[in-house]
Short mmCIF file of C-alpha atoms (C1' of nucleotides) in Angstrom, two decimals:
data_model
loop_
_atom_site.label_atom_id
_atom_site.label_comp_id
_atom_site.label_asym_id
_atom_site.label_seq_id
_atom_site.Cartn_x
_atom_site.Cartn_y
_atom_site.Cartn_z
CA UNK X 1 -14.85 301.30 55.39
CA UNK X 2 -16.80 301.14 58.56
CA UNK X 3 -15.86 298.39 61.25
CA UNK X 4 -18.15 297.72 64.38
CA UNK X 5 -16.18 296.37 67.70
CA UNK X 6 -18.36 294.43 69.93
CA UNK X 7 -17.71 294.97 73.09
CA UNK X 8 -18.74 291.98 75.35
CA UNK X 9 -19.37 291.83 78.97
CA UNK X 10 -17.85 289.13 80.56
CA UNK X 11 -20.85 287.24 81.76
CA UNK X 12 -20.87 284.62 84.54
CA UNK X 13 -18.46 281.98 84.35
CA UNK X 14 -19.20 279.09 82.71
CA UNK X 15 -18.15 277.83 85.45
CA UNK X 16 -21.66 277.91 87.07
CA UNK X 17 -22.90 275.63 84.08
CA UNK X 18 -20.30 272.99 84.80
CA UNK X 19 -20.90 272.88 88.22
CA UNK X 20 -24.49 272.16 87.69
CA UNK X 21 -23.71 269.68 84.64
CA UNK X 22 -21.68 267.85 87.24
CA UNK X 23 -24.16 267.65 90.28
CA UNK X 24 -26.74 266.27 87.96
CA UNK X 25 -24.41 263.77 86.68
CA UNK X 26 -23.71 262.72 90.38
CA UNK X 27 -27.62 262.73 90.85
CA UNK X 28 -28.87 260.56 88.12
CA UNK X 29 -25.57 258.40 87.77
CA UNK X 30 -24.62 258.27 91.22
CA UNK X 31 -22.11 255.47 90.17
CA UNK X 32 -18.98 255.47 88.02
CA UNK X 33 -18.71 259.76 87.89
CA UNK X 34 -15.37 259.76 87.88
CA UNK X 35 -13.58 263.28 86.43
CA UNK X 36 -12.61 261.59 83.20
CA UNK X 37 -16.41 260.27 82.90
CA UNK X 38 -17.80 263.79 83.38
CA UNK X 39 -15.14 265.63 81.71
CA UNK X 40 -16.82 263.64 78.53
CA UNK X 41 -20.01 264.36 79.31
CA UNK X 42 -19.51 267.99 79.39
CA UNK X 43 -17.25 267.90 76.60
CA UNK X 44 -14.42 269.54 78.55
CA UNK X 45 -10.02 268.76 79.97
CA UNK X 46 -10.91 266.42 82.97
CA UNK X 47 -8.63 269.58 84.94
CA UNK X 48 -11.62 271.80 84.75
CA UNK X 49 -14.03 269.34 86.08
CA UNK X 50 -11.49 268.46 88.90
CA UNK X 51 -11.30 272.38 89.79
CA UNK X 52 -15.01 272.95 89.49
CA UNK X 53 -15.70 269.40 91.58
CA UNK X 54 -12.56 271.18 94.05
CA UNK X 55 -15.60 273.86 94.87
CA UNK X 56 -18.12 271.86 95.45
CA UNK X 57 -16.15 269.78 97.70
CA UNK X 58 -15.15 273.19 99.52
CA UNK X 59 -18.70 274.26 99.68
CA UNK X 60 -19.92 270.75 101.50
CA UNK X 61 -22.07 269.63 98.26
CA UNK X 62 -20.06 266.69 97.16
CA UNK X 63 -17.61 264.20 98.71
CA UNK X 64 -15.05 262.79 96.74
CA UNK X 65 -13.43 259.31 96.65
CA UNK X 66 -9.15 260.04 95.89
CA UNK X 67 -7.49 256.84 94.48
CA UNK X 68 -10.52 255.26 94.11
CA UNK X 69 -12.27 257.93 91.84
CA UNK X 70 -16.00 258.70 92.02
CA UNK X 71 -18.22 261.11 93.82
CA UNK X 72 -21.44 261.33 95.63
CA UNK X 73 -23.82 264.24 96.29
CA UNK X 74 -23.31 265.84 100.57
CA UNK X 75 -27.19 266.49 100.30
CA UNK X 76 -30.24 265.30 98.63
CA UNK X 77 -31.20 266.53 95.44
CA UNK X 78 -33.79 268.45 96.77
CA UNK X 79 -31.91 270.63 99.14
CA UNK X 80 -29.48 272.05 96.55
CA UNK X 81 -30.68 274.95 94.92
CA UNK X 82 -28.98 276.81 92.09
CA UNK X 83 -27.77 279.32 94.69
CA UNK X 84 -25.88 276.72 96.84
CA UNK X 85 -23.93 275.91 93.56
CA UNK X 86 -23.51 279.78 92.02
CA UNK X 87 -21.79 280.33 95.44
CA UNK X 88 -19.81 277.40 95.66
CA UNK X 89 -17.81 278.30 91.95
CA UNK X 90 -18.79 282.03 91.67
CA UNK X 91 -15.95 283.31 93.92
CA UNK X 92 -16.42 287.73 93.91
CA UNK X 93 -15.32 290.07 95.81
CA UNK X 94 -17.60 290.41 98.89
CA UNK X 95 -19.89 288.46 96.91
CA UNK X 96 -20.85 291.75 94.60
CA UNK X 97 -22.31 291.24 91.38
CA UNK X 98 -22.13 294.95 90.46
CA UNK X 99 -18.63 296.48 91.01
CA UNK X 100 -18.02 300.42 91.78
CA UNK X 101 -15.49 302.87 90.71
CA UNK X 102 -13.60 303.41 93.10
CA UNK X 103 -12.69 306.77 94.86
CA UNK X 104 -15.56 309.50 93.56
CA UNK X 105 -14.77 313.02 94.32
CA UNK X 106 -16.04 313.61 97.88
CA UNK X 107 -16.17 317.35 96.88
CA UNK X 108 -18.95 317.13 94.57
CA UNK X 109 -22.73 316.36 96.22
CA UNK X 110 -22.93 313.48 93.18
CA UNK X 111 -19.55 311.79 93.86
CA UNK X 112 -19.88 312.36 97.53
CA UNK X 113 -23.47 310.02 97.33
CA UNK X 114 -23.81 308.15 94.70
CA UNK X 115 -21.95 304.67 96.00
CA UNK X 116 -24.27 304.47 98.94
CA UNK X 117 -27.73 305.43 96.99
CA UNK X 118 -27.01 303.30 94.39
CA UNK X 119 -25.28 299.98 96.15
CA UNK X 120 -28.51 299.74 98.25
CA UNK X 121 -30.39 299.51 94.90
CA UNK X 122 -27.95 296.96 93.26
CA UNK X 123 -28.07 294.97 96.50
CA UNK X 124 -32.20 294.87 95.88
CA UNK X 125 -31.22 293.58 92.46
CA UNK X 126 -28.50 290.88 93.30
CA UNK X 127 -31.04 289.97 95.91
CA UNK X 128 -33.97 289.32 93.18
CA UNK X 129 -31.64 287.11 91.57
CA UNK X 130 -30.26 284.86 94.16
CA UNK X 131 -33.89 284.35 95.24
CA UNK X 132 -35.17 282.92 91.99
CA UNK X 133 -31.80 280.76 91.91
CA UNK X 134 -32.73 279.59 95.70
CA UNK X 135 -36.41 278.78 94.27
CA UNK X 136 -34.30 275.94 92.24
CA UNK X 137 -33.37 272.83 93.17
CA UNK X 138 -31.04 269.91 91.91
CA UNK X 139 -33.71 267.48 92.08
CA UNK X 140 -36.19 269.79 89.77
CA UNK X 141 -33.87 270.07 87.43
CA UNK X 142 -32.68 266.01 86.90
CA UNK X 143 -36.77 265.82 87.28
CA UNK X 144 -36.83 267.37 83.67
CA UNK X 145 -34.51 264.70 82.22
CA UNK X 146 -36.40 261.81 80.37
CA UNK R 1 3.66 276.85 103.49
CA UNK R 2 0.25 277.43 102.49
CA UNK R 3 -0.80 279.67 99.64
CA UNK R 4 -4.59 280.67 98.69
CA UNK R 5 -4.95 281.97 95.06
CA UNK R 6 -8.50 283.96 95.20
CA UNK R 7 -9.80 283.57 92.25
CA UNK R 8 -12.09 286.26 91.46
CA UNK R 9 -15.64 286.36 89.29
CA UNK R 10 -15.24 289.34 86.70
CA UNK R 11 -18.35 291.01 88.34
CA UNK R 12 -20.46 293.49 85.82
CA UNK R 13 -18.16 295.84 85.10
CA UNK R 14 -17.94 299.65 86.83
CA UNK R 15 -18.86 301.36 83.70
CA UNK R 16 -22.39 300.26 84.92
CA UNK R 17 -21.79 302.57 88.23
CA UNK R 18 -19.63 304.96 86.10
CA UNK R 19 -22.92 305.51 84.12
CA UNK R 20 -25.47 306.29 86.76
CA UNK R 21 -23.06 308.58 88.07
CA UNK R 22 -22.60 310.32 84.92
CA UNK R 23 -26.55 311.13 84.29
CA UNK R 24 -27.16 311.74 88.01
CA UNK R 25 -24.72 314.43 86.98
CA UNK R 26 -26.59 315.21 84.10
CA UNK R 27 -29.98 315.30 85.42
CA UNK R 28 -28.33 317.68 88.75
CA UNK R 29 -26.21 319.88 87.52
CA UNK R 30 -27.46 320.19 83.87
CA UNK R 31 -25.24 322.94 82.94
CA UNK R 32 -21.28 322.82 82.45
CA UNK R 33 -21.69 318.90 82.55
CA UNK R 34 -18.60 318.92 80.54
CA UNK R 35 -16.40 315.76 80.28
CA UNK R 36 -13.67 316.41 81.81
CA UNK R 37 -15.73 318.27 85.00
CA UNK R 38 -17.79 314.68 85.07
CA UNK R 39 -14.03 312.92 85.26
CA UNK R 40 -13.50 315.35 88.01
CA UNK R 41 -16.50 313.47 90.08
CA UNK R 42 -15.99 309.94 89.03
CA UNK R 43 -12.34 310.53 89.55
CA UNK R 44 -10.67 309.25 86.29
CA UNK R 45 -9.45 309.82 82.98
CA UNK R 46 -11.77 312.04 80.40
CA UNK R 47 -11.87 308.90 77.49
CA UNK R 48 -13.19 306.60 79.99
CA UNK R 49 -16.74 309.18 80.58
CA UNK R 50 -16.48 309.85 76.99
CA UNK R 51 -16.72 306.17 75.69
CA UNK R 52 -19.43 305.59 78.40
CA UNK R 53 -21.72 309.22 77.07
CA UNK R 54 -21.17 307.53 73.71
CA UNK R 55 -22.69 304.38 74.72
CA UNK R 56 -25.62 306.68 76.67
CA UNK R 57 -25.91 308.00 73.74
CA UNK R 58 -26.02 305.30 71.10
CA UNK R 59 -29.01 304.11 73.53
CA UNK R 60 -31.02 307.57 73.64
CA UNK R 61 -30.42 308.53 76.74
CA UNK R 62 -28.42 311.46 76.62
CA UNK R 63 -27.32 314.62 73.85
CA UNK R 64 -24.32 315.54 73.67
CA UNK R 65 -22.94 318.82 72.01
CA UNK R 66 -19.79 318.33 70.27
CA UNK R 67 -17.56 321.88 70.26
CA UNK R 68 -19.21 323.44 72.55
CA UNK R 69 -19.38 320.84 74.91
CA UNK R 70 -21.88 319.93 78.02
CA UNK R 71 -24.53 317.54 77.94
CA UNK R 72 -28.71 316.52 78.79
CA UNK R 73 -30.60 314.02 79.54
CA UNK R 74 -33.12 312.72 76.15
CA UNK R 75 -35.82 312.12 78.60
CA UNK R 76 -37.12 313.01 81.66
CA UNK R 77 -35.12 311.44 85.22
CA UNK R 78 -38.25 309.41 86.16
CA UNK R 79 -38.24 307.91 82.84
CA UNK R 80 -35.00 306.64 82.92
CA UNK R 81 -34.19 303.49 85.15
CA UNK R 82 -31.78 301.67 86.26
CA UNK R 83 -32.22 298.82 83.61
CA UNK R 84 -32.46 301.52 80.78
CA UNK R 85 -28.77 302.36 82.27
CA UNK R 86 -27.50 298.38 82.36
CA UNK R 87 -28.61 297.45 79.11
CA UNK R 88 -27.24 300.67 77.75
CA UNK R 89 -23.85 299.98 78.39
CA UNK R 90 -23.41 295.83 79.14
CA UNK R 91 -23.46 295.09 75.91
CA UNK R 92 -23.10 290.97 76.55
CA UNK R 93 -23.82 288.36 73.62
CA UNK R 94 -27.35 288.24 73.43
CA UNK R 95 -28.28 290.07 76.41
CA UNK R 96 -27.53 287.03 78.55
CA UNK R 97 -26.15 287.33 81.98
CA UNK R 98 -25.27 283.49 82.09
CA UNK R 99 -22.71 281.60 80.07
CA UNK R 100 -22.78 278.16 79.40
CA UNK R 101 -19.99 275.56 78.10
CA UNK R 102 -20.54 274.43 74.98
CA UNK R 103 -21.22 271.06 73.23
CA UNK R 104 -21.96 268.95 75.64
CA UNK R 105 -21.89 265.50 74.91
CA UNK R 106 -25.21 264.22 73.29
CA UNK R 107 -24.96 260.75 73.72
CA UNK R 108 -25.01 261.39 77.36
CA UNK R 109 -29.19 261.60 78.83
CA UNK R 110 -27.45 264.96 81.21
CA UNK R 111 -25.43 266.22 78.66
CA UNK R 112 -28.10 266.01 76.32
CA UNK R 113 -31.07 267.95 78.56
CA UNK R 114 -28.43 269.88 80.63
CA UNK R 115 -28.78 273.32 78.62
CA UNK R 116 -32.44 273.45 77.57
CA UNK R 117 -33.72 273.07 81.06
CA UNK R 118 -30.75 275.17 83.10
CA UNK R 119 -30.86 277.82 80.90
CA UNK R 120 -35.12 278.42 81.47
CA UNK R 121 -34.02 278.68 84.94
CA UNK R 122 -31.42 281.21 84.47
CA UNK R 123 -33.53 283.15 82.33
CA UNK R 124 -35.93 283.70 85.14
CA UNK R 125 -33.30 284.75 87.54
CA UNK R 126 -31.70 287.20 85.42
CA UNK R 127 -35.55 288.58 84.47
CA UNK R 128 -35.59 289.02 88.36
CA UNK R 129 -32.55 291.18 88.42
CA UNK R 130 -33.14 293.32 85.63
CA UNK R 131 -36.91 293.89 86.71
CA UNK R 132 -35.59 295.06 90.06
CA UNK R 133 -33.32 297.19 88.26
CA UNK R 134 -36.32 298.55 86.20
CA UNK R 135 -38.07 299.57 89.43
CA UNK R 136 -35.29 302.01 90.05
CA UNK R 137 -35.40 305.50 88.17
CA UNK R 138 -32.83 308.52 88.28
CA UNK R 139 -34.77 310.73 89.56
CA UNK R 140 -35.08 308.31 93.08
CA UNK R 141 -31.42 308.05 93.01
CA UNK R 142 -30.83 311.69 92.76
CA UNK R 143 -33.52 312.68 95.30
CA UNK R 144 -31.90 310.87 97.96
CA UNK R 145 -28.61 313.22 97.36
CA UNK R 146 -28.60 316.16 100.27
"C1'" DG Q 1 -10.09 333.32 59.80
"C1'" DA Q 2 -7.39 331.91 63.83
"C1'" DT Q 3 -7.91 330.59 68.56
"C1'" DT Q 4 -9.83 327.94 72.16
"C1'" DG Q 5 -12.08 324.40 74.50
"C1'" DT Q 6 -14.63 320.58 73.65
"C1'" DT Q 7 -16.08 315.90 71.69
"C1'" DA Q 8 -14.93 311.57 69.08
"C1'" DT Q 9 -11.98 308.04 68.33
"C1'" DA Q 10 -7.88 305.35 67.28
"C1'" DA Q 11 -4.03 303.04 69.15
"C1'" DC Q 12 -1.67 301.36 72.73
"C1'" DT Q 13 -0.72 299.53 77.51
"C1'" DA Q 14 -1.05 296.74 81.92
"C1'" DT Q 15 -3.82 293.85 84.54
"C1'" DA Q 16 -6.65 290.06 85.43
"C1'" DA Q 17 -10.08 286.22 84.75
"C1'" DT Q 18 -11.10 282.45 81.73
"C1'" DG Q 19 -10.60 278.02 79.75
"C1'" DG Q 20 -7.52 274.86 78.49
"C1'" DT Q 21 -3.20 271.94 78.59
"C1'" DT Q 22 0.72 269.08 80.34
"C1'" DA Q 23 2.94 267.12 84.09
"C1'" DC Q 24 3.39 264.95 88.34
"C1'" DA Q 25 2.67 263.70 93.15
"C1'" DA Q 26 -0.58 261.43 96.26
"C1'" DC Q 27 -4.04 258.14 97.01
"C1'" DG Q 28 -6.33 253.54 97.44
"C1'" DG Q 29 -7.86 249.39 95.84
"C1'" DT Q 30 -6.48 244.98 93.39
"C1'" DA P 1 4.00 246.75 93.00
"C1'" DC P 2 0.61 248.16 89.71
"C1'" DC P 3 -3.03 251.00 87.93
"C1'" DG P 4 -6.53 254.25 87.57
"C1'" DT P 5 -7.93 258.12 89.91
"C1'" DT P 6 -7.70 262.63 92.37
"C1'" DG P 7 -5.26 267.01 93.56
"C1'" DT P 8 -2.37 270.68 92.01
"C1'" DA P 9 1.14 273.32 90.05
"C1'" DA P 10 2.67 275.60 86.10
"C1'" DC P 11 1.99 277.36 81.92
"C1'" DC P 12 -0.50 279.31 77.77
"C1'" DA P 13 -3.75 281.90 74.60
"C1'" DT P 14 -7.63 284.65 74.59
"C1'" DT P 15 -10.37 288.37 76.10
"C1'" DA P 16 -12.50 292.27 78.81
"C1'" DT P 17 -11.23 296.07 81.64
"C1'" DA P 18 -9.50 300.49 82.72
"C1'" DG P 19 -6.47 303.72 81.65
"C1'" DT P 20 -3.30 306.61 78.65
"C1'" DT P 21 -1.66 309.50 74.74
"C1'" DA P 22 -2.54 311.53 70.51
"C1'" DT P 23 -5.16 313.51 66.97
"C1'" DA P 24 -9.04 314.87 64.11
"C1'" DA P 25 -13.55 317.10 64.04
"C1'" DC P 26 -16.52 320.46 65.88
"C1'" DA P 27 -18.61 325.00 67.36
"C1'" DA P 28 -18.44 329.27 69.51
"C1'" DT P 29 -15.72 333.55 70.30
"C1'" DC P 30 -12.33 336.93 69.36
#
DNA sequence: GATTGTTATAACTATAATGGTTACAACGGT
DNA sequence: ACCGTTGTAACCATTATAGTTATAACAATC
């Protein structure tokens, strides 16, 4: 008998998808987006929205109403971009995508070089992708909804 | 007292970095590229570089002699990128860099558009990333080693 | 053919992030 | 005071990671 394991990659949060769920909800339904409310829109325990909506807070893109429940958006629609909300709920380390192993032998010319050569590269990479989030915005995206 | 709990992105793993470092190896020091001397640079246990030269290998990248041991590149250094590397051992669900949450709530106009039109986006950004990554080959990364 | 050093792989471990849950205190109108 | 909401703490199951030990398969050499 032959059995395959998939190994997966953990990809990037889901988190990310939430967080964007919930800033369009604010956007188009500006009123009554409480965590309960959004929780069933995304299909998802009202705890994770009231993490996720934590974040956004931190990050300056939403203000939230305690006791009376509700939110509303910190900016207009049009000056969020994708990247303002990946950073706001896609906490790294250093804010690295790529991660090294740590410690290479210093002895050998490889180990002694690699981490440098190739974290300038990864950075290029990162980079790429953060741009073409930036190029989004909130307001293109709730623009798609009909 | 005040506590902060980081929590922490799993960022693209280090077998990514582990990789590069294994065929800059290669592609160097052709000869005696044995496991356990390419442990000795990276700096960890044998089965970790072995699992990784498997995946190389699965994807065509490398040969490997069993027995006698040692191990060369299947194609030539400026043939081989840095995507070539990524996609040969990230093995994520359907190549995608981005997860979403799922079954959103239908009824709802956001909930019902969210995915369609967030994941285009996404798609774009992580087609930025992985053509930067392309633009990178191993025989760059190893000519900037002194 | 036995020895030796290597590769291939299974099985196991500890750690950590994720996504979810329950519970409860704090808040702010009515 | 009541009630619905927000803010958190605490806990749980699942999963990927990175590492370890052990063992079988392999290929050259003696």
């Amino acid at each position: 008998m032959v059995t395959t394991v998939v190994i997966q990659l953990k990809q990037i949060s889901t988190r990310f998808s939430i967080a964007v769920h919930i800033l369009s909800l604010v956007a188009v339904i500006p009123h009554e987006c409480t965590g309960d409310f959004i929780a069933g829109s995304v299909n998802t325990n009202p705890v994770i929205i009231r993490r996720i909506m934590g974040m956004l807070k931190k990050a300056g893109l939403v203000e939230v109403r305690p006791g009376v429940g509700g939110a509303s958006l910190r900016k207009r629609p049009e000056d969020i971009t994708l990247l303002d909300v990946y950073r706001a709920v896609n906490v790294t380390d250093e804010n690295q995508l790529f991660r090294f192993h740590e410690d290479p032998n210093v002895q050998c010319p490889v180990g002694r070089n690699i981490e440098l050569v190739l974290r300038s590269e990864l950075m290029e990479a990162q980079a790429a992708m953060e741009q073409r989030l930036a190029q989004t915005t909130l307001s293109q995206l709730t623009a798609k909804f009909q």
